[in-house]
Amino acid sequence: MRLAFMGSPDFAVPALRALVAAGHEVAAVYAQPPRPAGRGQRETPCPVHRAALELGLPVRNPARLRRDTAEHEAFRALDLDAAVVAAYGLILPKPILEAPRRGCLNIHASLLPRWRGAAPIHAAVLAGDAETGITIMQMDEGLDTGAMLLREATPIGPRDTTAVLHDRLAEIGARLVLRALAENPVPVPQPAEGMTYAPKLAKADSRLDWREDAAALDRRVRAMTPWPGTQFEAGGDAIRVLAAEPAGTADAAPGTVLDTLPRIACGGGTALRLLRLQRPGRAPMEADAFLRGYALTPGTVLPLPPDA
């Protein structure tokens, strides 16, 4: 089948590789333009761009598509059977959506209609969902509103992070999109009930508010791992929390350091144990090693977020 592939981050790379390995003809790969990265701020191609070059595939990097008629014509001239889209990062206008004979198939990292939007994996972990999954969707002009072609669920384990689910879902998506292309399933409209939205993450999402209960804070730490991370303020430093777990009860004000494990008092009389921490400019450390060089004295009350 003659395809275009449209994606940018690591999540999309397994699908691109699977399409090539399955013998599909990838006529063009569309990816976000290279951007400055690293200390030297050198122009760096995104993961899909790099993978496409390794596979010997032509890459296109339009900065926008919505009103670029020249890009619309170039896309139409590819004479595609279908386009496969995975976290591309640009909105596809109607001329792009309608150009391939079988339209554009999107690999979406949730069980639609739950968690439409930009951060579905984070949202599922943060909400405490029991499962998430992949939906292969026939794209339309709405935001993740197209008809569903295939869905596959996977459980969210009690210690799963966004990073763990990201990699698992990327592999499921690669396998499922091959099935969708081979089987051409009948599109099923998304049900009206059960729709939720996962907005783009903001800086405030990384802040730990000790007034939440420990279970909610544990979910936040796991949901924001590896990005954007979670943090709290102590001694004027923003301390990153890389791992934590609920740890019993607490009879103290939220934010109180209870002991040297260390456990922090949280809302609802609960406590959160901090397992892995990082100071600005320092390497990540297990909590016991961290505390040998940074005191979190029992009885100290940590501040709440500024906008809490």
Coordinates of N, CA and C in Angstrom, one line a residue, residues 30 60-65 68-77 96:
Y30 N 6.2 12.9 7.0 CA 6.1 14.3 7.5 C 6.4 14.4 9.0
R60 N 9.6 15.5 4.8 CA 9.1 16.8 4.6 C 8.8 17.5 6.0
N61 N 9.2 18.8 6.1 CA 9.0 19.4 7.4 C 8.3 20.8 7.3
P62 N 7.0 20.8 6.7 CA 6.3 22.0 6.7 C 6.0 22.6 8.1
A63 N 6.2 23.9 8.2 CA 5.9 24.5 9.5 C 4.4 24.6 9.8
R64 N 3.6 24.6 8.7 CA 2.2 24.7 8.9 C 1.5 24.0 7.6
L65 N 0.3 23.6 7.8 CA -0.4 23.0 6.7 C -1.8 23.6 6.4
D68 N -1.6 26.3 3.5 CA -0.5 26.2 2.6 C -1.0 25.4 1.4
T69 N -1.5 26.1 0.4 CA -2.1 25.4 -0.8 C -1.0 24.6 -1.6
A70 N 0.2 25.1 -1.6 CA 1.3 24.4 -2.3 C 1.5 23.1 -1.6
E71 N 1.5 23.0 -0.3 CA 1.7 21.8 0.5 C 0.5 20.8 0.2
H72 N -0.7 21.4 0.1 CA -1.9 20.6 -0.2 C -1.7 19.9 -1.6
E73 N -1.2 20.6 -2.5 CA -1.1 20.1 -3.9 C 0.1 19.0 -3.9
A74 N 1.1 19.3 -3.2 CA 2.2 18.3 -3.1 C 1.8 17.0 -2.5
F75 N 1.0 17.2 -1.4 CA 0.5 16.0 -0.7 C -0.5 15.2 -1.6
R76 N -1.3 15.9 -2.3 CA -2.3 15.2 -3.3 C -1.5 14.5 -4.4
A77 N -0.4 15.1 -4.8 CA 0.4 14.5 -5.9 C 1.1 13.2 -5.5
I96 N -5.9 17.9 3.0 CA -5.0 16.8 3.4 C -5.8 15.6 3.8

